[in-house]
Short mmCIF file of C-alpha atoms in Angstrom, two decimals:
data_model
loop_
_atom_site.label_atom_id
_atom_site.label_comp_id
_atom_site.label_asym_id
_atom_site.label_seq_id
_atom_site.Cartn_x
_atom_site.Cartn_y
_atom_site.Cartn_z
CA MET A 1198 65.48 103.41 104.58
CA GLU A 1199 66.84 100.01 105.53
CA CYS A 1200 70.57 99.58 105.01
CA LYS A 1201 72.68 96.70 106.23
CA TYR A 1202 75.67 99.03 106.57
CA PHE A 1203 74.02 101.54 108.94
CA GLY A 1204 76.39 102.39 111.76
CA GLN A 1205 79.45 101.45 109.70
CA CYS A 1206 79.33 103.37 106.41
CA GLY A 1207 80.20 107.03 106.88
CA ALA A 1208 77.74 108.20 104.21
CA CYS A 1209 74.88 108.23 106.74
CA ARG A 1210 75.11 109.63 110.27
CA LEU A 1211 71.53 109.60 111.62
CA TYR A 1212 69.88 106.31 112.48
CA GLU A 1213 67.63 106.72 115.48
CA ASN A 1214 63.81 106.64 115.53
CA GLY A 1215 63.23 106.61 111.78
CA TYR A 1216 63.18 109.28 109.08
CA ASP A 1217 60.26 111.39 110.34
CA ALA A 1218 61.82 111.76 113.79
CA GLN A 1219 65.16 112.73 112.26
CA LEU A 1220 63.48 115.39 110.13
CA GLN A 1221 61.71 116.83 113.17
CA GLU A 1222 65.04 116.92 114.99
CA LYS A 1223 66.55 118.95 112.14
CA LEU A 1224 63.56 121.30 112.16
CA GLN A 1225 63.79 121.92 115.89
CA LEU A 1226 67.53 122.54 115.70
CA ASN A 1227 67.07 125.17 112.99
CA LYS A 1228 64.09 126.81 114.69
CA GLU A 1229 66.40 127.45 117.61
CA ARG A 1230 69.31 128.44 115.37
CA PHE A 1231 67.32 131.12 113.53
CA ASN A 1232 65.01 132.18 116.36
CA SER A 1233 66.59 135.62 116.71
CA PHE A 1234 65.77 136.36 113.05
CA TYR A 1235 62.44 134.62 112.53
CA GLN A 1236 59.74 133.12 114.77
CA GLY A 1237 57.20 132.10 112.13
CA ASN A 1238 56.55 128.69 110.59
CA ILE A 1239 59.39 127.10 108.68
CA ASP A 1240 58.17 125.26 105.58
CA VAL A 1241 59.58 121.72 105.60
CA PHE A 1242 60.22 119.73 102.43
CA ALA A 1243 60.95 116.07 103.03
CA SER A 1244 62.97 113.76 100.81
CA PRO A 1245 62.04 110.35 99.50
CA GLN A 1246 63.27 107.98 102.20
CA SER A 1247 65.32 105.81 99.84
CA HIS A 1248 66.74 105.93 96.31
CA TYR A 1249 66.94 109.72 96.37
CA ARG A 1250 70.48 110.41 95.09
CA ALA A 1251 71.04 110.91 91.36
CA ARG A 1252 74.81 111.13 91.72
CA SER A 1253 77.17 109.25 93.97
CA GLU A 1254 80.87 108.41 94.35
CA PHE A 1255 82.34 105.11 95.47
CA LYS A 1256 85.85 103.86 96.09
CA ILE A 1257 86.89 100.70 94.27
CA TRP A 1258 88.67 98.39 96.73
CA HIS A 1259 90.95 95.55 95.67
CA VAL A 1260 91.01 92.37 97.77
CA GLU A 1261 93.37 89.78 96.28
CA ASP A 1262 91.99 89.20 92.75
CA ASP A 1263 88.55 90.68 93.39
CA ILE A 1264 87.16 94.22 93.51
CA PHE A 1265 84.40 95.78 95.61
CA TYR A 1266 82.67 99.10 96.09
CA ALA A 1267 83.78 100.75 99.32
CA MET A 1268 82.94 103.73 101.52
CA ASN A 1269 84.83 105.31 104.40
CA HIS A 1270 84.11 103.65 107.74
CA GLN A 1271 82.28 105.88 110.17
CA GLU A 1272 84.37 105.09 113.25
CA HIS A 1273 87.92 104.50 112.00
CA LYS A 1274 90.22 105.15 109.04
CA GLY A 1275 89.36 101.95 107.22
CA VAL A 1276 86.62 101.28 104.68
CA VAL A 1277 83.35 99.36 104.52
CA LEU A 1278 83.03 97.01 101.56
CA ILE A 1279 79.52 97.29 100.15
CA ASP A 1280 77.49 95.58 97.45
CA GLU A 1281 74.50 97.93 97.49
CA CYS A 1282 73.47 101.43 98.51
CA PRO A 1283 69.83 102.36 99.18
CA GLN A 1284 70.71 106.08 98.88
CA VAL A 1285 71.23 105.96 95.10
CA ASN A 1286 68.33 106.02 92.66
CA GLU A 1287 66.94 102.76 91.29
CA HIS A 1288 68.86 103.08 88.01
CA ILE A 1289 72.26 103.40 89.71
CA ALA A 1290 71.36 100.69 92.24
CA SER A 1291 70.52 98.28 89.43
CA LEU A 1292 73.67 99.14 87.47
CA MET A 1293 76.20 98.85 90.31
CA PRO A 1294 76.61 95.03 90.49
CA LYS A 1295 76.39 94.65 86.69
CA LEU A 1296 79.11 97.23 86.14
CA LEU A 1297 81.48 95.57 88.59
CA GLU A 1298 81.05 92.20 86.85
CA LYS A 1299 81.69 93.75 83.41
CA ILE A 1300 84.80 95.55 84.67
CA LYS A 1301 86.16 92.20 85.87
CA GLU A 1302 85.04 90.39 82.68
CA TYR A 1303 86.80 92.88 80.40
CA LYS A 1304 89.79 93.21 82.76
CA LEU A 1305 89.56 96.96 83.27
CA ASP A 1306 90.17 96.78 87.02
CA PHE A 1307 93.95 97.33 86.95
CA LYS A 1308 94.75 100.40 89.08
CA LEU A 1309 91.04 101.36 89.15
CA PHE A 1310 90.31 103.21 92.39
CA GLY A 1311 86.94 104.94 91.99
CA ALA A 1312 83.57 104.92 90.23
CA ASP A 1313 81.33 108.00 90.09
CA PHE A 1314 77.72 107.72 88.92
CA LEU A 1315 75.51 110.45 87.44
CA SER A 1316 71.95 109.51 86.50
CA SER A 1317 68.83 111.15 85.16
CA SER A 1318 65.40 110.24 86.51
CA SER A 1319 64.73 108.32 83.27
CA GLY A 1320 67.84 106.16 83.66
CA GLU A 1321 70.41 107.85 81.41
CA ILE A 1322 73.74 107.27 83.19
CA VAL A 1323 77.33 108.45 82.92
CA VAL A 1324 79.89 106.46 84.90
CA SER A 1325 83.34 107.92 85.54
CA LEU A 1326 86.04 105.30 86.14
CA LEU A 1327 89.07 106.71 87.95
CA TYR A 1328 92.55 105.24 87.49
CA HIS A 1329 96.06 105.49 88.86
CA ARG A 1330 97.45 104.74 85.38
CA GLN A 1331 97.31 106.13 81.88
CA LEU A 1332 94.53 104.78 79.67
CA ASP A 1333 95.44 103.40 76.25
CA GLU A 1334 93.55 102.35 73.13
CA ALA A 1335 93.08 98.84 74.49
CA TRP A 1336 91.28 100.29 77.54
CA GLU A 1337 89.09 102.38 75.23
CA GLN A 1338 88.06 99.39 73.11
CA GLU A 1339 87.05 97.33 76.16
CA ALA A 1340 85.24 100.30 77.75
CA LYS A 1341 83.21 100.70 74.56
CA LYS A 1342 82.04 97.08 74.93
CA ILE A 1343 80.93 97.69 78.51
CA ALA A 1344 79.11 100.89 77.53
CA GLN A 1345 77.28 99.02 74.76
CA ASP A 1346 76.46 96.00 76.93
CA LEU A 1347 75.02 98.15 79.74
CA ASN A 1348 73.63 101.02 77.63
CA ILE A 1349 75.57 103.66 79.55
CA TYR A 1350 78.19 106.32 78.87
CA ILE A 1351 81.67 105.88 80.35
CA ILE A 1352 84.35 108.43 81.17
CA GLY A 1353 87.86 107.20 81.82
CA ARG A 1354 89.87 109.55 84.03
CA ALA A 1355 93.56 109.42 84.87
CA ARG A 1356 96.21 112.04 85.49
CA LYS A 1357 95.75 114.72 82.79
CA GLN A 1358 93.51 112.31 80.86
CA LYS A 1359 89.80 112.18 80.08
CA LYS A 1360 88.49 109.59 77.63
CA VAL A 1361 84.80 109.89 76.70
CA ILE A 1362 82.86 106.85 75.58
CA GLY A 1363 79.62 108.23 74.10
CA GLN A 1364 79.09 111.56 75.87
CA ASP A 1365 79.99 113.23 79.17
CA TYR A 1366 76.54 114.46 80.20
CA ILE A 1367 73.00 113.32 80.89
CA THR A 1368 69.74 115.22 80.33
CA GLU A 1369 67.43 115.57 83.32
CA THR A 1370 63.81 116.72 83.31
CA LEU A 1371 62.53 118.56 86.39
CA HIS A 1372 58.83 119.11 87.09
CA VAL A 1373 58.09 122.40 88.84
CA SER A 1374 54.63 123.96 89.20
CA ASP A 1375 53.15 121.77 86.43
CA LYS A 1376 55.89 122.78 84.00
CA GLU A 1377 58.84 120.77 82.69
CA TYR A 1378 62.41 122.10 82.59
CA ARG A 1379 65.26 120.25 80.89
CA PHE A 1380 68.89 120.44 81.99
CA GLU A 1381 72.13 118.98 80.73
CA TYR A 1382 74.22 117.80 83.67
CA ILE A 1383 77.91 117.45 82.85
CA GLU A 1384 80.07 114.76 84.43
CA ASN A 1385 82.36 116.05 87.18
CA SER A 1386 80.44 119.32 87.62
CA PHE A 1387 78.11 120.38 90.42
CA THR A 1388 74.48 119.30 90.23
CA GLN A 1389 71.85 119.07 92.94
CA PRO A 1390 72.07 115.43 94.15
CA ASN A 1391 68.43 114.98 95.16
CA PRO A 1392 66.17 115.83 92.17
CA ARG A 1393 62.85 115.47 93.98
CA VAL A 1394 63.89 117.90 96.73
CA ASN A 1395 65.49 120.14 94.11
CA GLU A 1396 62.09 120.43 92.40
CA LYS A 1397 60.51 121.44 95.72
CA MET A 1398 63.28 123.96 96.36
CA ILE A 1399 62.84 125.62 92.96
CA GLY A 1400 59.05 125.65 93.44
CA TRP A 1401 59.32 127.32 96.85
CA ALA A 1402 61.71 129.94 95.49
CA MET A 1403 59.42 130.70 92.54
CA GLN A 1404 56.44 131.02 94.87
CA HIS A 1405 58.24 133.71 96.87
CA PHE A 1406 59.24 135.66 93.77
CA LYS A 1407 55.74 135.71 92.26
CA GLY A 1408 54.42 139.22 91.81
CA VAL A 1409 57.79 140.89 92.40
CA GLY A 1410 58.12 141.85 88.73
CA GLY A 1411 60.84 143.84 87.00
CA ASP A 1412 64.23 142.25 86.43
CA LEU A 1413 66.24 139.81 88.56
CA LEU A 1414 69.90 139.71 89.51
CA GLU A 1415 71.34 136.29 90.41
CA LEU A 1416 74.73 135.55 91.97
CA TYR A 1417 76.37 132.09 91.93
CA CYS A 1418 74.03 130.86 89.19
CA GLY A 1419 75.87 127.62 88.39
CA ALA A 1420 74.38 125.86 85.37
CA GLY A 1421 71.07 127.72 85.68
CA ASN A 1422 69.19 125.39 88.03
CA PHE A 1423 67.15 128.29 89.42
CA THR A 1424 67.85 130.82 86.67
CA ILE A 1425 65.93 129.01 83.94
CA PRO A 1426 62.64 128.73 85.91
CA PHE A 1427 63.04 132.28 87.30
CA ALA A 1428 63.17 133.63 83.75
CA THR A 1429 59.45 132.84 83.45
CA LEU A 1430 58.69 135.26 86.31
CA PHE A 1431 60.83 138.28 85.38
CA ASN A 1432 61.25 140.51 82.35
CA LYS A 1433 65.00 139.90 82.24
CA VAL A 1434 67.54 138.01 84.35
CA LEU A 1435 71.20 138.96 84.77
CA ALA A 1436 73.14 136.02 86.24
CA THR A 1437 76.78 135.58 87.23
CA GLU A 1438 79.01 132.58 87.84
CA ILE A 1439 82.80 132.23 87.99
CA SER A 1440 83.05 128.73 86.46
CA LYS A 1441 83.48 128.72 82.68
CA SER A 1442 82.06 125.19 82.31
CA SER A 1443 79.00 126.11 84.39
CA ILE A 1444 78.35 129.22 82.31
CA ASN A 1445 78.59 127.20 79.10
CA ALA A 1446 76.16 124.63 80.54
CA ALA A 1447 73.80 127.42 81.65
CA LYS A 1448 73.71 128.85 78.13
CA ARG A 1449 72.98 125.40 76.71
CA ASN A 1450 70.21 124.87 79.26
CA MET A 1451 68.68 128.20 78.31
CA GLN A 1452 68.48 126.96 74.71
CA LEU A 1453 67.03 123.60 75.78
CA ASN A 1454 64.14 125.43 77.45
CA ASN A 1455 63.61 128.04 74.71
CA ILE A 1456 64.42 130.85 77.13
CA THR A 1457 65.77 134.10 75.65
CA ASN A 1458 65.64 136.70 78.46
CA ILE A 1459 68.77 135.72 80.44
CA GLU A 1460 72.25 137.22 80.23
CA PHE A 1461 74.90 134.95 81.75
CA VAL A 1462 78.18 136.62 82.73
CA ARG A 1463 81.31 134.73 83.80
CA MET A 1464 82.54 136.89 86.65
CA ALA A 1465 83.31 136.56 90.33
CA VAL A 1466 80.85 138.33 92.60
CA GLU A 1467 83.50 140.90 93.57
CA GLU A 1468 84.22 141.71 89.90
CA PHE A 1469 80.54 141.96 89.09
CA ARG A 1470 79.97 144.32 91.98
CA ASP A 1471 82.79 146.56 90.73
CA ALA A 1472 81.38 146.47 87.19
CA LEU A 1473 77.90 147.53 88.32
CA ASP A 1474 79.34 150.34 90.41
CA GLY A 1475 81.58 151.59 87.60
CA VAL A 1476 84.74 150.95 89.63
CA ARG A 1477 86.24 148.87 86.81
CA GLU A 1478 85.37 148.06 83.22
CA PHE A 1479 85.26 144.46 82.05
CA ARG A 1480 85.16 143.19 78.47
CA ARG A 1481 82.74 140.49 79.59
CA MET A 1482 80.20 143.22 80.41
CA LYS A 1483 80.67 145.37 77.31
CA GLU A 1484 77.62 143.91 75.51
CA ILE A 1485 75.36 144.44 78.53
CA ASP A 1486 73.68 147.79 79.12
CA ILE A 1487 73.01 147.70 82.85
CA SER A 1488 70.95 150.90 82.59
CA ASN A 1489 68.27 148.87 80.79
CA TYR A 1490 67.70 146.72 83.87
CA GLU A 1491 65.14 147.57 86.54
CA ILE A 1492 66.34 145.30 89.32
CA ASP A 1493 64.34 145.11 92.51
CA ALA A 1494 65.19 141.53 93.47
CA ILE A 1495 68.31 139.44 93.94
CA PHE A 1496 68.78 135.67 94.30
CA VAL A 1497 71.87 134.11 95.86
CA ASP A 1498 72.86 130.45 96.24
CA PRO A 1499 76.47 130.63 97.49
CA PRO A 1500 78.87 127.78 98.32
CA ARG A 1501 79.17 126.42 101.86
CA SER A 1502 81.38 129.35 102.85
CA GLY A 1503 78.41 131.69 102.33
CA MET A 1504 78.84 135.30 101.26
CA ASP A 1505 81.45 137.78 102.45
CA GLU A 1506 80.50 141.02 104.18
CA ASP A 1507 80.77 143.13 101.01
CA SER A 1508 78.53 140.74 99.06
CA CYS A 1509 75.93 140.85 101.83
CA LYS A 1510 75.96 144.64 101.81
CA PHE A 1511 75.73 144.64 98.01
CA SER A 1512 72.71 142.31 98.14
CA ALA A 1513 71.10 144.58 100.74
CA ARG A 1514 70.69 147.29 98.08
CA TYR A 1515 67.71 145.41 96.67
CA LYS A 1516 64.21 145.29 98.11
CA HIS A 1517 63.74 141.52 97.74
CA ILE A 1518 66.44 139.01 98.66
CA LEU A 1519 66.00 135.27 98.26
CA TYR A 1520 68.85 133.23 99.74
CA ILE A 1521 69.30 129.46 99.39
CA SER A 1522 71.97 128.15 101.77
CA CYS A 1523 73.64 124.74 101.98
CA ASN A 1524 75.27 125.70 105.29
CA PRO A 1525 73.00 127.04 108.07
CA GLU A 1526 76.02 128.12 110.13
CA THR A 1527 77.33 130.57 107.51
CA LEU A 1528 73.74 131.65 106.83
CA VAL A 1529 73.42 132.77 110.46
CA ARG A 1530 76.55 134.88 110.04
CA ASP A 1531 75.23 136.47 106.82
CA LEU A 1532 71.81 137.16 108.34
CA GLU A 1533 73.51 139.22 111.06
CA ILE A 1534 74.33 141.67 108.25
CA LEU A 1535 71.27 141.29 106.03
CA THR A 1536 68.75 141.76 108.83
CA GLN A 1537 70.19 145.19 109.61
CA THR A 1538 68.29 146.42 106.54
CA HIS A 1539 65.84 143.59 105.80
CA THR A 1540 63.21 141.51 107.58
CA VAL A 1541 62.95 137.74 107.18
CA GLU A 1542 59.54 137.14 105.64
CA ALA A 1543 59.67 133.35 105.09
CA MET A 1544 61.92 130.35 105.77
CA ALA A 1545 62.09 126.80 104.46
CA LEU A 1546 64.05 123.65 105.27
CA PHE A 1547 64.90 121.31 102.39
CA ASP A 1548 66.08 117.84 103.39
CA GLN A 1549 68.48 117.24 100.51
CA PHE A 1550 70.59 114.82 102.54
CA PRO A 1551 68.49 112.35 104.58
CA TYR A 1552 70.19 110.40 107.39
CA THR A 1553 72.84 113.12 107.77
CA HIS A 1554 72.87 116.35 109.78
CA HIS A 1555 72.99 118.48 106.61
CA VAL A 1556 70.04 120.55 105.37
CA GLU A 1557 69.51 123.38 102.90
CA MET A 1558 67.66 126.48 104.05
CA GLY A 1559 65.63 128.99 102.06
CA ILE A 1560 65.21 132.58 103.29
CA LYS A 1561 63.06 135.35 101.83
CA LEU A 1562 63.94 138.86 103.03
CA VAL A 1563 62.24 142.18 102.31
CA LYS A 1564 63.75 145.62 102.90
CA LYS A 1565 62.51 147.38 106.02
CA VAL A 1566 60.25 150.38 105.50
#
């Protein structure tokens, strides 16, 4: 990826020797990091080298009577004014300069401090405009003109305010193992930023669950990114997530894909563990007969903090564990517990974030005999 802001913009941290060399550097680092748990081959899934992000956030910076996109400077507390970003997908890249001109034309720049973009692979886009002022009817009328001119959806956000012009979600289609899956991605909620690597990540996970059979338990299911495809491999799936909006999105995504064998439960992992063990009763579980599940496999995709010790020990009850981690450091900590009862059977590195030090790791564990 060629970027005229390399070395200044804090969004990218790796520059030397080109993308392939950077990816090999990440691989070597993680081979050493996980060597005490696994000495086999680590599957590596590369990213497109440019235009790979389907969501991105930019500051809006005011200079006299003009406005610019801006990112944090890598070396000091200031910002870098930018007019392009080769990270974002082609649809966002094309929209960025047009949007800025329309904002100035319709005079919607007053106290505007941020613009967040969410795009599908087909070019459906929601833009969130963030303000340090309340938004009135006049703002709404002008925003509607911009949305119509650019064929986008706009969300206006201010303190305790959310104004929706059109809709607050886009619909993405992912292609995994020659099958299409459709997902509604809601503005201001978590989605995987790199759809092409996300497809590879789901495909790898499905490959390592093939033939396991029975039912699946999933923790931290989000909006069903993995849950929906997994439902094609198991008789039933029981999935938990603490976020109400994510659970609602997951149920909608299940309908979009004509899937009927998933039960989504809005519970924290600790609550769910207590419910399964009969320690406490929860109304949210009253319609679910856990005795009807034959669970031999568990899937976890926790936040950067990883899992706590109790959650690791809970997961270790099951023969098959598949763990997707966005933080290799907390994964090492969790593997110290999980490998007391399980053996690492396969590992993968997913380069979700090119030109940074971040990677996602996939781990398949099987209970020791």
